[in-house]
Amino acid sequence: MHPVRKILYSILLLLILSFNEIVLAHSKFDEKNVEDLETIIEIWIKENPEKITTVKLALSNSINDQEINKIIKPFNLSNRLKNKAFNVIKSIYKILVEKDASLIEINPLVLTKNEDLICLDAKINFDDNALYRQPEILKLRDLSEEDPKEIEASKHNLSYIKLDGNIGCMVNGAGLAMATMDIIKLYGKEPANFLDVGGGASKEKVSAALKLILSDKNVKGILINIFGGIMRCDVLAQGVVDAAKEIQINIPLVVRLAGTNFKEGKKILDNSGLKLISAENLDDAAKKIVEAIK
């Protein structure tokens, strides 16, 4: 048992690996009342954003003492606690590099009455694309804690996150997916999901994605927004047609195709007999799907 004297600080390690950079954000927090801890910390951070310190670190195999000193400087720790803080931060960094973590959050790190530092709670996210070299981490996966739809999506290498809206989205590319969801919101509706089929999706993968969207009973309409590059529009179109043969689509379906083989894709859809609505661009597509589900 470690009686808490005070919450020393909340510390987050956020890794932006695409830029070979690690962002470490941390904040001092002197609240002694530890009841309903999570709510207290969230409110404090919201009301005191200027007290959040950000330190950027170059990605390497280890963190040096100079960088750690920069991190702990705002907290005026005693020499004994500095040594403990060094060990904590070095351990966090080691886990994050060796285990392919994308985020490590220690929230909160507390100072006990015995002058000890304890990581009271923690959250770790791992890079999905690196799990093949982390079998011991993969063994810890608890499917009962995951959304069944997201489990199904992972079987087909689809990036899927269920949301609370009623317009299903199928897009290729995370940036285009975010833009598609934003414009749906702009016209007064909410997306039902984030779904990125990726750049090299097969017709089987596209078919699985459409079935996944249709399995959500909240979905009242579907917007497919594809910009063909590596992902060919004719492959997307054939996947939609194949899925429609297996599942009855009785909700509005708006399709916007552009890029590689978009004429061939449009021809496949036009000759499919499906009741779909073609759109010229993203703005036009969003307007049409919002109007169609009214």
PDB file of C-alpha atoms in Angstrom:
ATOM      1  CA  MET A   1       0.000   0.000   0.000  1.00  0.00           C
ATOM      2  CA  HIS A   2       1.421   3.405  -1.012  1.00  0.00           C
ATOM      3  CA  PRO A   3      -0.453   6.382   0.554  1.00  0.00           C
ATOM      4  CA  VAL A   4      -0.548   9.217  -1.978  1.00  0.00           C
ATOM      5  CA  ARG A   5       0.839  12.522  -0.722  1.00  0.00           C
ATOM      6  CA  LYS A   6       0.028  14.381  -3.919  1.00  0.00           C
ATOM      7  CA  ILE A   7      -0.254  13.924  -7.632  1.00  0.00           C
ATOM      8  CA  LEU A   8       3.121  15.034  -8.870  1.00  0.00           C
ATOM      9  CA  TYR A   9       2.344  15.240 -12.538  1.00  0.00           C
ATOM     10  CA  SER A  10       0.634  13.683 -15.474  1.00  0.00           C
ATOM     11  CA  ILE A  11       3.020  12.529 -18.173  1.00  0.00           C
ATOM     12  CA  LEU A  12       2.341  11.469 -21.748  1.00  0.00           C
ATOM     13  CA  LEU A  13       4.728  10.135 -24.342  1.00  0.00           C
ATOM     14  CA  LEU A  14       3.228  10.681 -27.774  1.00  0.00           C
ATOM     15  CA  LEU A  15       5.232   9.244 -30.647  1.00  0.00           C
ATOM     16  CA  ILE A  16       5.025  10.741 -34.100  1.00  0.00           C
ATOM     17  CA  LEU A  17       7.147   8.131 -35.800  1.00  0.00           C
ATOM     18  CA  SER A  18       6.368   9.242 -39.354  1.00  0.00           C
ATOM     19  CA  PHE A  19       8.602  12.264 -38.745  1.00  0.00           C
ATOM     20  CA  ASN A  20      11.223  10.364 -36.708  1.00  0.00           C
ATOM     21  CA  GLU A  21      10.273  12.513 -33.776  1.00  0.00           C
ATOM     22  CA  ILE A  22       8.979  11.874 -30.277  1.00  0.00           C
ATOM     23  CA  VAL A  23       6.747  14.437 -28.628  1.00  0.00           C
ATOM     24  CA  LEU A  24       6.670  14.279 -24.839  1.00  0.00           C
ATOM     25  CA  ALA A  25       3.929  16.372 -23.222  1.00  0.00           C
ATOM     26  CA  HIS A  26       3.734  16.640 -19.462  1.00  0.00           C
ATOM     27  CA  SER A  27       2.203  18.856 -16.825  1.00  0.00           C
ATOM     28  CA  LYS A  28       2.666  19.532 -13.143  1.00  0.00           C
ATOM     29  CA  PHE A  29      -0.404  18.862 -11.028  1.00  0.00           C
ATOM     30  CA  ASP A  30      -0.469  19.703  -7.314  1.00  0.00           C
ATOM     31  CA  GLU A  31      -4.012  18.627  -6.416  1.00  0.00           C
ATOM     32  CA  LYS A  32      -4.053  16.687  -3.140  1.00  0.00           C
ATOM     33  CA  ASN A  33      -7.629  15.454  -3.413  1.00  0.00           C
ATOM     34  CA  VAL A  34      -7.392  12.215  -5.369  1.00  0.00           C
ATOM     35  CA  GLU A  35     -11.083  11.316  -5.385  1.00  0.00           C
ATOM     36  CA  ASP A  36     -12.476  10.943  -8.893  1.00  0.00           C
ATOM     37  CA  LEU A  37      -8.921  11.346 -10.138  1.00  0.00           C
ATOM     38  CA  GLU A  38      -9.548  11.060 -13.865  1.00  0.00           C
ATOM     39  CA  THR A  39     -12.205  13.789 -13.875  1.00  0.00           C
ATOM     40  CA  ILE A  40     -10.074  16.127 -11.736  1.00  0.00           C
ATOM     41  CA  ILE A  41      -7.076  15.824 -14.067  1.00  0.00           C
ATOM     42  CA  GLU A  42      -9.166  16.315 -17.218  1.00  0.00           C
ATOM     43  CA  ILE A  43     -10.747  19.471 -15.813  1.00  0.00           C
ATOM     44  CA  TRP A  44      -7.386  20.804 -14.611  1.00  0.00           C
ATOM     45  CA  ILE A  45      -5.736  20.310 -18.016  1.00  0.00           C
ATOM     46  CA  LYS A  46      -8.681  21.950 -19.795  1.00  0.00           C
ATOM     47  CA  GLU A  47      -8.503  24.983 -17.496  1.00  0.00           C
ATOM     48  CA  ASN A  48      -4.685  25.254 -17.518  1.00  0.00           C
ATOM     49  CA  PRO A  49      -3.457  24.478 -21.057  1.00  0.00           C
ATOM     50  CA  GLU A  50      -0.512  26.864 -20.643  1.00  0.00           C
ATOM     51  CA  LYS A  51       0.935  24.590 -17.955  1.00  0.00           C
ATOM     52  CA  ILE A  52       1.415  21.696 -20.364  1.00  0.00           C
ATOM     53  CA  THR A  53       5.079  21.462 -21.352  1.00  0.00           C
ATOM     54  CA  THR A  54       6.098  19.858 -24.649  1.00  0.00           C
ATOM     55  CA  VAL A  55       9.578  18.483 -25.313  1.00  0.00           C
ATOM     56  CA  LYS A  56      10.534  17.145 -28.751  1.00  0.00           C
ATOM     57  CA  LEU A  57      13.108  14.382 -28.913  1.00  0.00           C
ATOM     58  CA  ALA A  58      14.937  12.903 -31.882  1.00  0.00           C
ATOM     59  CA  LEU A  59      14.072   9.231 -32.269  1.00  0.00           C
ATOM     60  CA  SER A  60      16.982   7.015 -31.152  1.00  0.00           C
ATOM     61  CA  ASN A  61      17.592   3.834 -29.193  1.00  0.00           C
ATOM     62  CA  SER A  62      17.883   5.648 -25.879  1.00  0.00           C
ATOM     63  CA  ILE A  63      17.153   8.963 -24.184  1.00  0.00           C
ATOM     64  CA  ASN A  64      20.106  10.918 -22.777  1.00  0.00           C
ATOM     65  CA  ASP A  65      20.430  12.588 -19.380  1.00  0.00           C
ATOM     66  CA  GLN A  66      20.321  16.083 -20.859  1.00  0.00           C
ATOM     67  CA  GLU A  67      16.935  15.384 -22.412  1.00  0.00           C
ATOM     68  CA  ILE A  68      15.605  13.921 -19.156  1.00  0.00           C
ATOM     69  CA  ASN A  69      16.783  16.968 -17.215  1.00  0.00           C
ATOM     70  CA  LYS A  70      14.828  19.145 -19.641  1.00  0.00           C
ATOM     71  CA  ILE A  71      11.723  17.058 -18.993  1.00  0.00           C
ATOM     72  CA  ILE A  72      11.852  17.077 -15.176  1.00  0.00           C
ATOM     73  CA  LYS A  73      13.166  20.636 -14.688  1.00  0.00           C
ATOM     74  CA  PRO A  74       9.703  22.225 -14.047  1.00  0.00           C
ATOM     75  CA  PHE A  75       9.084  19.953 -11.045  1.00  0.00           C
ATOM     76  CA  ASN A  76      11.963  20.964  -8.746  1.00  0.00           C
ATOM     77  CA  LEU A  77      12.559  17.410  -7.543  1.00  0.00           C
ATOM     78  CA  SER A  78      14.971  16.447  -4.815  1.00  0.00           C
ATOM     79  CA  ASN A  79      18.095  14.545  -5.862  1.00  0.00           C
ATOM     80  CA  ARG A  80      16.582  11.274  -4.613  1.00  0.00           C
ATOM     81  CA  LEU A  81      13.435  11.806  -6.634  1.00  0.00           C
ATOM     82  CA  LYS A  82      15.424  12.941  -9.661  1.00  0.00           C
ATOM     83  CA  ASN A  83      17.123   9.540  -9.734  1.00  0.00           C
ATOM     84  CA  LYS A  84      13.751   7.812  -9.578  1.00  0.00           C
ATOM     85  CA  ALA A  85      12.347  10.090 -12.296  1.00  0.00           C
ATOM     86  CA  PHE A  86      15.346   9.252 -14.506  1.00  0.00           C
ATOM     87  CA  ASN A  87      14.631   5.528 -14.085  1.00  0.00           C
ATOM     88  CA  VAL A  88      10.921   5.979 -14.840  1.00  0.00           C
ATOM     89  CA  ILE A  89      11.488   7.998 -17.999  1.00  0.00           C
ATOM     90  CA  LYS A  90      14.276   5.702 -19.256  1.00  0.00           C
ATOM     91  CA  SER A  91      12.010   2.683 -18.694  1.00  0.00           C
ATOM     92  CA  ILE A  92       9.125   4.332 -20.551  1.00  0.00           C
ATOM     93  CA  TYR A  93      11.410   5.216 -23.441  1.00  0.00           C
ATOM     94  CA  LYS A  94      12.848   1.698 -23.598  1.00  0.00           C
ATOM     95  CA  ILE A  95       9.381   0.147 -23.785  1.00  0.00           C
ATOM     96  CA  LEU A  96       8.272   2.530 -26.431  1.00  0.00           C
ATOM     97  CA  VAL A  97      11.246   1.916 -28.731  1.00  0.00           C
ATOM     98  CA  GLU A  98      11.757  -1.815 -28.181  1.00  0.00           C
ATOM     99  CA  LYS A  99       8.045  -2.741 -28.238  1.00  0.00           C
ATOM    100  CA  ASP A 100       6.995  -0.491 -31.151  1.00  0.00           C
ATOM    101  CA  ALA A 101       4.624   1.589 -29.047  1.00  0.00           C
ATOM    102  CA  SER A 102       2.910   4.549 -30.691  1.00  0.00           C
ATOM    103  CA  LEU A 103       1.715   6.084 -27.435  1.00  0.00           C
ATOM    104  CA  ILE A 104       2.548   5.646 -23.768  1.00  0.00           C
ATOM    105  CA  GLU A 105       0.508   7.587 -21.253  1.00  0.00           C
ATOM    106  CA  ILE A 106       1.289   7.590 -17.534  1.00  0.00           C
ATOM    107  CA  ASN A 107      -1.613   9.394 -15.951  1.00  0.00           C
ATOM    108  CA  PRO A 108      -0.971  10.076 -13.156  1.00  0.00           C
ATOM    109  CA  LEU A 109       2.527   9.644 -11.810  1.00  0.00           C
ATOM    110  CA  VAL A 110       2.210  10.163  -8.059  1.00  0.00           C
ATOM    111  CA  LEU A 111       4.520  11.045  -5.190  1.00  0.00           C
ATOM    112  CA  THR A 112       3.853   8.898  -2.137  1.00  0.00           C
ATOM    113  CA  LYS A 113       4.309   9.823   1.509  1.00  0.00           C
ATOM    114  CA  ASN A 114       7.347   7.540   1.468  1.00  0.00           C
ATOM    115  CA  GLU A 115       9.017   9.781  -1.120  1.00  0.00           C
ATOM    116  CA  ASP A 116       8.556   7.310  -3.928  1.00  0.00           C
ATOM    117  CA  LEU A 117       7.317   7.763  -7.500  1.00  0.00           C
ATOM    118  CA  ILE A 118       4.561   5.395  -8.588  1.00  0.00           C
ATOM    119  CA  CYS A 119       2.988   5.059 -12.027  1.00  0.00           C
ATOM    120  CA  LEU A 120      -0.588   4.868 -10.785  1.00  0.00           C
ATOM    121  CA  ASP A 121      -2.235   4.221 -14.127  1.00  0.00           C
ATOM    122  CA  ALA A 122      -1.027   3.733 -17.675  1.00  0.00           C
ATOM    123  CA  LYS A 123      -2.198   3.286 -21.239  1.00  0.00           C
ATOM    124  CA  ILE A 124      -0.076   1.936 -24.098  1.00  0.00           C
ATOM    125  CA  ASN A 125      -0.906   1.804 -27.796  1.00  0.00           C
ATOM    126  CA  PHE A 126       1.155  -0.294 -30.191  1.00  0.00           C
ATOM    127  CA  ASP A 127       1.821   0.133 -33.891  1.00  0.00           C
ATOM    128  CA  ASP A 128      -0.476  -2.375 -35.615  1.00  0.00           C
ATOM    129  CA  ASN A 129       1.931  -2.668 -38.533  1.00  0.00           C
ATOM    130  CA  ALA A 130       4.749  -3.776 -36.206  1.00  0.00           C
ATOM    131  CA  LEU A 131       2.869  -6.426 -34.249  1.00  0.00           C
ATOM    132  CA  TYR A 132       4.329  -9.182 -36.417  1.00  0.00           C
ATOM    133  CA  ARG A 133       7.644  -8.641 -34.626  1.00  0.00           C
ATOM    134  CA  GLN A 134       6.037  -8.366 -31.182  1.00  0.00           C
ATOM    135  CA  PRO A 135       4.376 -11.782 -30.733  1.00  0.00           C
ATOM    136  CA  GLU A 136       4.411 -11.500 -26.939  1.00  0.00           C
ATOM    137  CA  ILE A 137       2.365  -8.282 -27.204  1.00  0.00           C
ATOM    138  CA  LEU A 138      -0.033  -9.800 -29.717  1.00  0.00           C
ATOM    139  CA  LYS A 139      -0.736 -12.658 -27.294  1.00  0.00           C
ATOM    140  CA  LEU A 140      -2.127 -10.111 -24.831  1.00  0.00           C
ATOM    141  CA  ARG A 141      -4.888  -9.046 -27.230  1.00  0.00           C
ATOM    142  CA  ASP A 142      -8.295  -9.456 -25.583  1.00  0.00           C
ATOM    143  CA  LEU A 143     -10.946  -9.672 -28.292  1.00  0.00           C
ATOM    144  CA  SER A 144     -13.717  -9.408 -25.712  1.00  0.00           C
ATOM    145  CA  GLU A 145     -12.640  -5.803 -25.129  1.00  0.00           C
ATOM    146  CA  GLU A 146     -12.894  -4.856 -28.812  1.00  0.00           C
ATOM    147  CA  ASP A 147     -15.808  -3.917 -31.041  1.00  0.00           C
ATOM    148  CA  PRO A 148     -16.821  -7.005 -33.103  1.00  0.00           C
ATOM    149  CA  LYS A 149     -16.936  -4.871 -36.252  1.00  0.00           C
ATOM    150  CA  GLU A 150     -13.381  -3.676 -35.711  1.00  0.00           C
ATOM    151  CA  ILE A 151     -12.275  -7.280 -35.192  1.00  0.00           C
ATOM    152  CA  GLU A 152     -13.919  -8.244 -38.492  1.00  0.00           C
ATOM    153  CA  ALA A 153     -12.256  -5.283 -40.221  1.00  0.00           C
ATOM    154  CA  SER A 154      -8.827  -6.351 -38.981  1.00  0.00           C
ATOM    155  CA  LYS A 155      -9.295  -9.765 -40.643  1.00  0.00           C
ATOM    156  CA  HIS A 156      -9.433  -7.960 -44.013  1.00  0.00           C
ATOM    157  CA  ASN A 157      -6.727  -5.384 -43.192  1.00  0.00           C
ATOM    158  CA  LEU A 158      -9.279  -2.586 -43.188  1.00  0.00           C
ATOM    159  CA  SER A 159      -8.826   0.508 -41.036  1.00  0.00           C
ATOM    160  CA  TYR A 160     -12.254   0.800 -39.400  1.00  0.00           C
ATOM    161  CA  ILE A 161     -13.541   2.754 -36.418  1.00  0.00           C
ATOM    162  CA  LYS A 162     -17.223   2.792 -35.537  1.00  0.00           C
ATOM    163  CA  LEU A 163     -18.717   6.223 -34.873  1.00  0.00           C
ATOM    164  CA  ASP A 164     -22.125   7.476 -33.744  1.00  0.00           C
ATOM    165  CA  GLY A 165     -23.562   8.907 -36.971  1.00  0.00           C
ATOM    166  CA  ASN A 166     -25.780   7.423 -39.682  1.00  0.00           C
ATOM    167  CA  ILE A 167     -23.837   7.966 -42.923  1.00  0.00           C
ATOM    168  CA  GLY A 168     -21.476   5.110 -43.711  1.00  0.00           C
ATOM    169  CA  CYS A 169     -18.202   6.076 -45.404  1.00  0.00           C
ATOM    170  CA  MET A 170     -15.872   4.067 -47.623  1.00  0.00           C
ATOM    171  CA  VAL A 171     -12.739   5.950 -48.647  1.00  0.00           C
ATOM    172  CA  ASN A 172      -9.172   5.199 -49.719  1.00  0.00           C
ATOM    173  CA  GLY A 173      -6.591   7.092 -47.715  1.00  0.00           C
ATOM    174  CA  ALA A 174      -6.772   8.417 -44.154  1.00  0.00           C
ATOM    175  CA  GLY A 175      -6.553  12.068 -45.222  1.00  0.00           C
ATOM    176  CA  LEU A 176      -9.391  11.719 -47.714  1.00  0.00           C
ATOM    177  CA  ALA A 177     -11.404   9.824 -45.087  1.00  0.00           C
ATOM    178  CA  MET A 178     -11.017  12.684 -42.601  1.00  0.00           C
ATOM    179  CA  ALA A 179     -12.003  15.236 -45.252  1.00  0.00           C
ATOM    180  CA  THR A 180     -15.059  13.141 -46.167  1.00  0.00           C
ATOM    181  CA  MET A 181     -16.196  12.950 -42.546  1.00  0.00           C
ATOM    182  CA  ASP A 182     -15.649  16.684 -42.071  1.00  0.00           C
ATOM    183  CA  ILE A 183     -17.768  17.661 -45.056  1.00  0.00           C
ATOM    184  CA  ILE A 184     -20.582  15.358 -43.933  1.00  0.00           C
ATOM    185  CA  LYS A 185     -20.561  17.253 -40.630  1.00  0.00           C
ATOM    186  CA  LEU A 186     -20.492  20.550 -42.516  1.00  0.00           C
ATOM    187  CA  TYR A 187     -23.829  19.640 -44.110  1.00  0.00           C
ATOM    188  CA  GLY A 188     -25.392  18.798 -40.769  1.00  0.00           C
ATOM    189  CA  LYS A 189     -25.012  15.021 -40.459  1.00  0.00           C
ATOM    190  CA  GLU A 190     -22.581  12.682 -38.716  1.00  0.00           C
ATOM    191  CA  PRO A 191     -20.426   9.865 -40.152  1.00  0.00           C
ATOM    192  CA  ALA A 192     -21.184   6.338 -38.934  1.00  0.00           C
ATOM    193  CA  ASN A 193     -17.599   5.189 -39.302  1.00  0.00           C
ATOM    194  CA  PHE A 194     -14.049   5.833 -40.357  1.00  0.00           C
ATOM    195  CA  LEU A 195     -13.194   3.262 -43.027  1.00  0.00           C
ATOM    196  CA  ASP A 196     -10.041   3.370 -45.126  1.00  0.00           C
ATOM    197  CA  VAL A 197      -9.777   0.531 -47.652  1.00  0.00           C
ATOM    198  CA  GLY A 198      -6.171   1.462 -48.434  1.00  0.00           C
ATOM    199  CA  GLY A 199      -4.329   2.055 -51.654  1.00  0.00           C
ATOM    200  CA  GLY A 200      -4.075  -1.462 -53.053  1.00  0.00           C
ATOM    201  CA  ALA A 201      -7.455  -2.903 -52.111  1.00  0.00           C
ATOM    202  CA  SER A 202      -8.785  -5.885 -54.062  1.00  0.00           C
ATOM    203  CA  LYS A 203     -12.424  -6.272 -55.063  1.00  0.00           C
ATOM    204  CA  GLU A 204     -12.759  -8.837 -52.254  1.00  0.00           C
ATOM    205  CA  LYS A 205     -11.510  -6.277 -49.741  1.00  0.00           C
ATOM    206  CA  VAL A 206     -13.909  -3.637 -51.064  1.00  0.00           C
ATOM    207  CA  SER A 207     -16.766  -6.121 -50.857  1.00  0.00           C
ATOM    208  CA  ALA A 208     -15.868  -6.905 -47.234  1.00  0.00           C
ATOM    209  CA  ALA A 209     -15.766  -3.172 -46.447  1.00  0.00           C
ATOM    210  CA  LEU A 210     -19.243  -2.587 -47.866  1.00  0.00           C
ATOM    211  CA  LYS A 211     -20.650  -5.556 -45.945  1.00  0.00           C
ATOM    212  CA  LEU A 212     -19.085  -4.156 -42.779  1.00  0.00           C
ATOM    213  CA  ILE A 213     -20.772  -0.784 -43.278  1.00  0.00           C
ATOM    214  CA  LEU A 214     -24.127  -2.417 -43.980  1.00  0.00           C
ATOM    215  CA  SER A 215     -23.884  -4.507 -40.810  1.00  0.00           C
ATOM    216  CA  ASP A 216     -24.306  -1.310 -38.785  1.00  0.00           C
ATOM    217  CA  LYS A 217     -28.043  -0.882 -38.213  1.00  0.00           C
ATOM    218  CA  ASN A 218     -27.606   2.851 -37.616  1.00  0.00           C
ATOM    219  CA  VAL A 219     -26.443   3.447 -41.186  1.00  0.00           C
ATOM    220  CA  LYS A 220     -29.132   5.191 -43.276  1.00  0.00           C
ATOM    221  CA  GLY A 221     -27.002   5.938 -46.306  1.00  0.00           C
ATOM    222  CA  ILE A 222     -23.512   5.257 -47.696  1.00  0.00           C
ATOM    223  CA  LEU A 223     -20.994   7.609 -49.272  1.00  0.00           C
ATOM    224  CA  ILE A 224     -18.183   6.018 -51.283  1.00  0.00           C
ATOM    225  CA  ASN A 225     -15.419   8.486 -52.093  1.00  0.00           C
ATOM    226  CA  ILE A 226     -12.503   7.055 -54.070  1.00  0.00           C
ATOM    227  CA  PHE A 227      -9.597   8.900 -55.624  1.00  0.00           C
ATOM    228  CA  GLY A 228      -7.879   6.349 -57.806  1.00  0.00           C
ATOM    229  CA  GLY A 229      -4.120   6.142 -57.658  1.00  0.00           C
ATOM    230  CA  ILE A 230      -2.789   2.745 -56.683  1.00  0.00           C
ATOM    231  CA  MET A 231      -6.431   1.956 -55.923  1.00  0.00           C
ATOM    232  CA  ARG A 232      -8.159   1.579 -59.321  1.00  0.00           C
ATOM    233  CA  CYS A 233     -11.729   2.795 -59.613  1.00  0.00           C
ATOM    234  CA  ASP A 234     -12.793  -0.213 -61.686  1.00  0.00           C
ATOM    235  CA  VAL A 235     -11.634  -2.577 -58.907  1.00  0.00           C
ATOM    236  CA  LEU A 236     -13.639  -0.570 -56.371  1.00  0.00           C
ATOM    237  CA  ALA A 237     -16.699  -0.631 -58.607  1.00  0.00           C
ATOM    238  CA  GLN A 238     -16.509  -4.397 -59.107  1.00  0.00           C
ATOM    239  CA  GLY A 239     -16.192  -4.918 -55.354  1.00  0.00           C
ATOM    240  CA  VAL A 240     -19.341  -2.863 -54.753  1.00  0.00           C
ATOM    241  CA  VAL A 241     -21.239  -4.867 -57.369  1.00  0.00           C
ATOM    242  CA  ASP A 242     -20.040  -8.200 -55.933  1.00  0.00           C
ATOM    243  CA  ALA A 243     -21.117  -7.184 -52.420  1.00  0.00           C
ATOM    244  CA  ALA A 244     -24.494  -6.055 -53.699  1.00  0.00           C
ATOM    245  CA  LYS A 245     -25.106  -9.509 -55.165  1.00  0.00           C
ATOM    246  CA  GLU A 246     -24.754 -11.017 -51.689  1.00  0.00           C
ATOM    247  CA  ILE A 247     -26.381  -8.302 -49.587  1.00  0.00           C
ATOM    248  CA  GLN A 248     -29.469  -6.356 -50.505  1.00  0.00           C
ATOM    249  CA  ILE A 249     -28.682  -2.645 -50.477  1.00  0.00           C
ATOM    250  CA  ASN A 250     -31.921  -0.827 -49.691  1.00  0.00           C
ATOM    251  CA  ILE A 251     -30.471   2.465 -48.474  1.00  0.00           C
ATOM    252  CA  PRO A 252     -29.158   5.404 -50.545  1.00  0.00           C
ATOM    253  CA  LEU A 253     -25.685   4.889 -52.008  1.00  0.00           C
ATOM    254  CA  VAL A 254     -23.718   7.856 -53.342  1.00  0.00           C
ATOM    255  CA  VAL A 255     -20.497   7.182 -55.276  1.00  0.00           C
ATOM    256  CA  ARG A 256     -17.810   9.654 -56.254  1.00  0.00           C
ATOM    257  CA  LEU A 257     -14.979   8.267 -58.380  1.00  0.00           C
ATOM    258  CA  ALA A 258     -11.927  10.136 -59.662  1.00  0.00           C
ATOM    259  CA  GLY A 259      -8.478   9.165 -60.879  1.00  0.00           C
ATOM    260  CA  THR A 260      -7.202   5.873 -62.271  1.00  0.00           C
ATOM    261  CA  ASN A 261      -9.780   4.035 -64.430  1.00  0.00           C
ATOM    262  CA  PHE A 262     -12.671   6.144 -63.143  1.00  0.00           C
ATOM    263  CA  LYS A 263     -14.467   5.913 -66.523  1.00  0.00           C
ATOM    264  CA  GLU A 264     -14.235   2.120 -66.455  1.00  0.00           C
ATOM    265  CA  GLY A 265     -15.444   2.121 -62.847  1.00  0.00           C
ATOM    266  CA  LYS A 266     -18.394   4.355 -63.631  1.00  0.00           C
ATOM    267  CA  LYS A 267     -19.332   2.086 -66.543  1.00  0.00           C
ATOM    268  CA  ILE A 268     -19.318  -0.994 -64.270  1.00  0.00           C
ATOM    269  CA  LEU A 269     -21.598   0.758 -61.794  1.00  0.00           C
ATOM    270  CA  ASP A 270     -23.899   2.177 -64.479  1.00  0.00           C
ATOM    271  CA  ASN A 271     -24.379  -1.299 -65.983  1.00  0.00           C
ATOM    272  CA  SER A 272     -24.814  -3.041 -62.624  1.00  0.00           C
ATOM    273  CA  GLY A 273     -28.492  -2.297 -62.174  1.00  0.00           C
ATOM    274  CA  LEU A 274     -27.786  -0.901 -58.706  1.00  0.00           C
ATOM    275  CA  LYS A 275     -29.765   2.094 -57.540  1.00  0.00           C
ATOM    276  CA  LEU A 276     -26.946   4.488 -56.835  1.00  0.00           C
ATOM    277  CA  ILE A 277     -26.354   8.213 -57.095  1.00  0.00           C
ATOM    278  CA  SER A 278     -23.292   9.489 -58.928  1.00  0.00           C
ATOM    279  CA  ALA A 279     -21.465  12.590 -57.709  1.00  0.00           C
ATOM    280  CA  GLU A 280     -19.045  14.851 -59.555  1.00  0.00           C
ATOM    281  CA  ASN A 281     -16.895  15.838 -56.567  1.00  0.00           C
ATOM    282  CA  LEU A 282     -16.713  15.528 -52.783  1.00  0.00           C
ATOM    283  CA  ASP A 283     -18.896  18.552 -52.092  1.00  0.00           C
ATOM    284  CA  ASP A 284     -21.543  17.270 -54.498  1.00  0.00           C
ATOM    285  CA  ALA A 285     -21.346  13.790 -52.947  1.00  0.00           C
ATOM    286  CA  ALA A 286     -21.852  15.099 -49.399  1.00  0.00           C
ATOM    287  CA  LYS A 287     -24.831  17.215 -50.418  1.00  0.00           C
ATOM    288  CA  LYS A 288     -26.450  14.294 -52.223  1.00  0.00           C
ATOM    289  CA  ILE A 289     -26.072  11.725 -49.418  1.00  0.00           C
ATOM    290  CA  VAL A 290     -27.350  14.180 -46.791  1.00  0.00           C
ATOM    291  CA  GLU A 291     -30.359  14.999 -48.961  1.00  0.00           C
ATOM    292  CA  ALA A 292     -30.985  11.327 -49.792  1.00  0.00           C
ATOM    293  CA  ILE A 293     -31.386  10.211 -46.162  1.00  0.00           C
ATOM    294  CA  LYS A 294     -33.792  12.974 -45.149  1.00  0.00           C
TER     295      LYS A 294
END
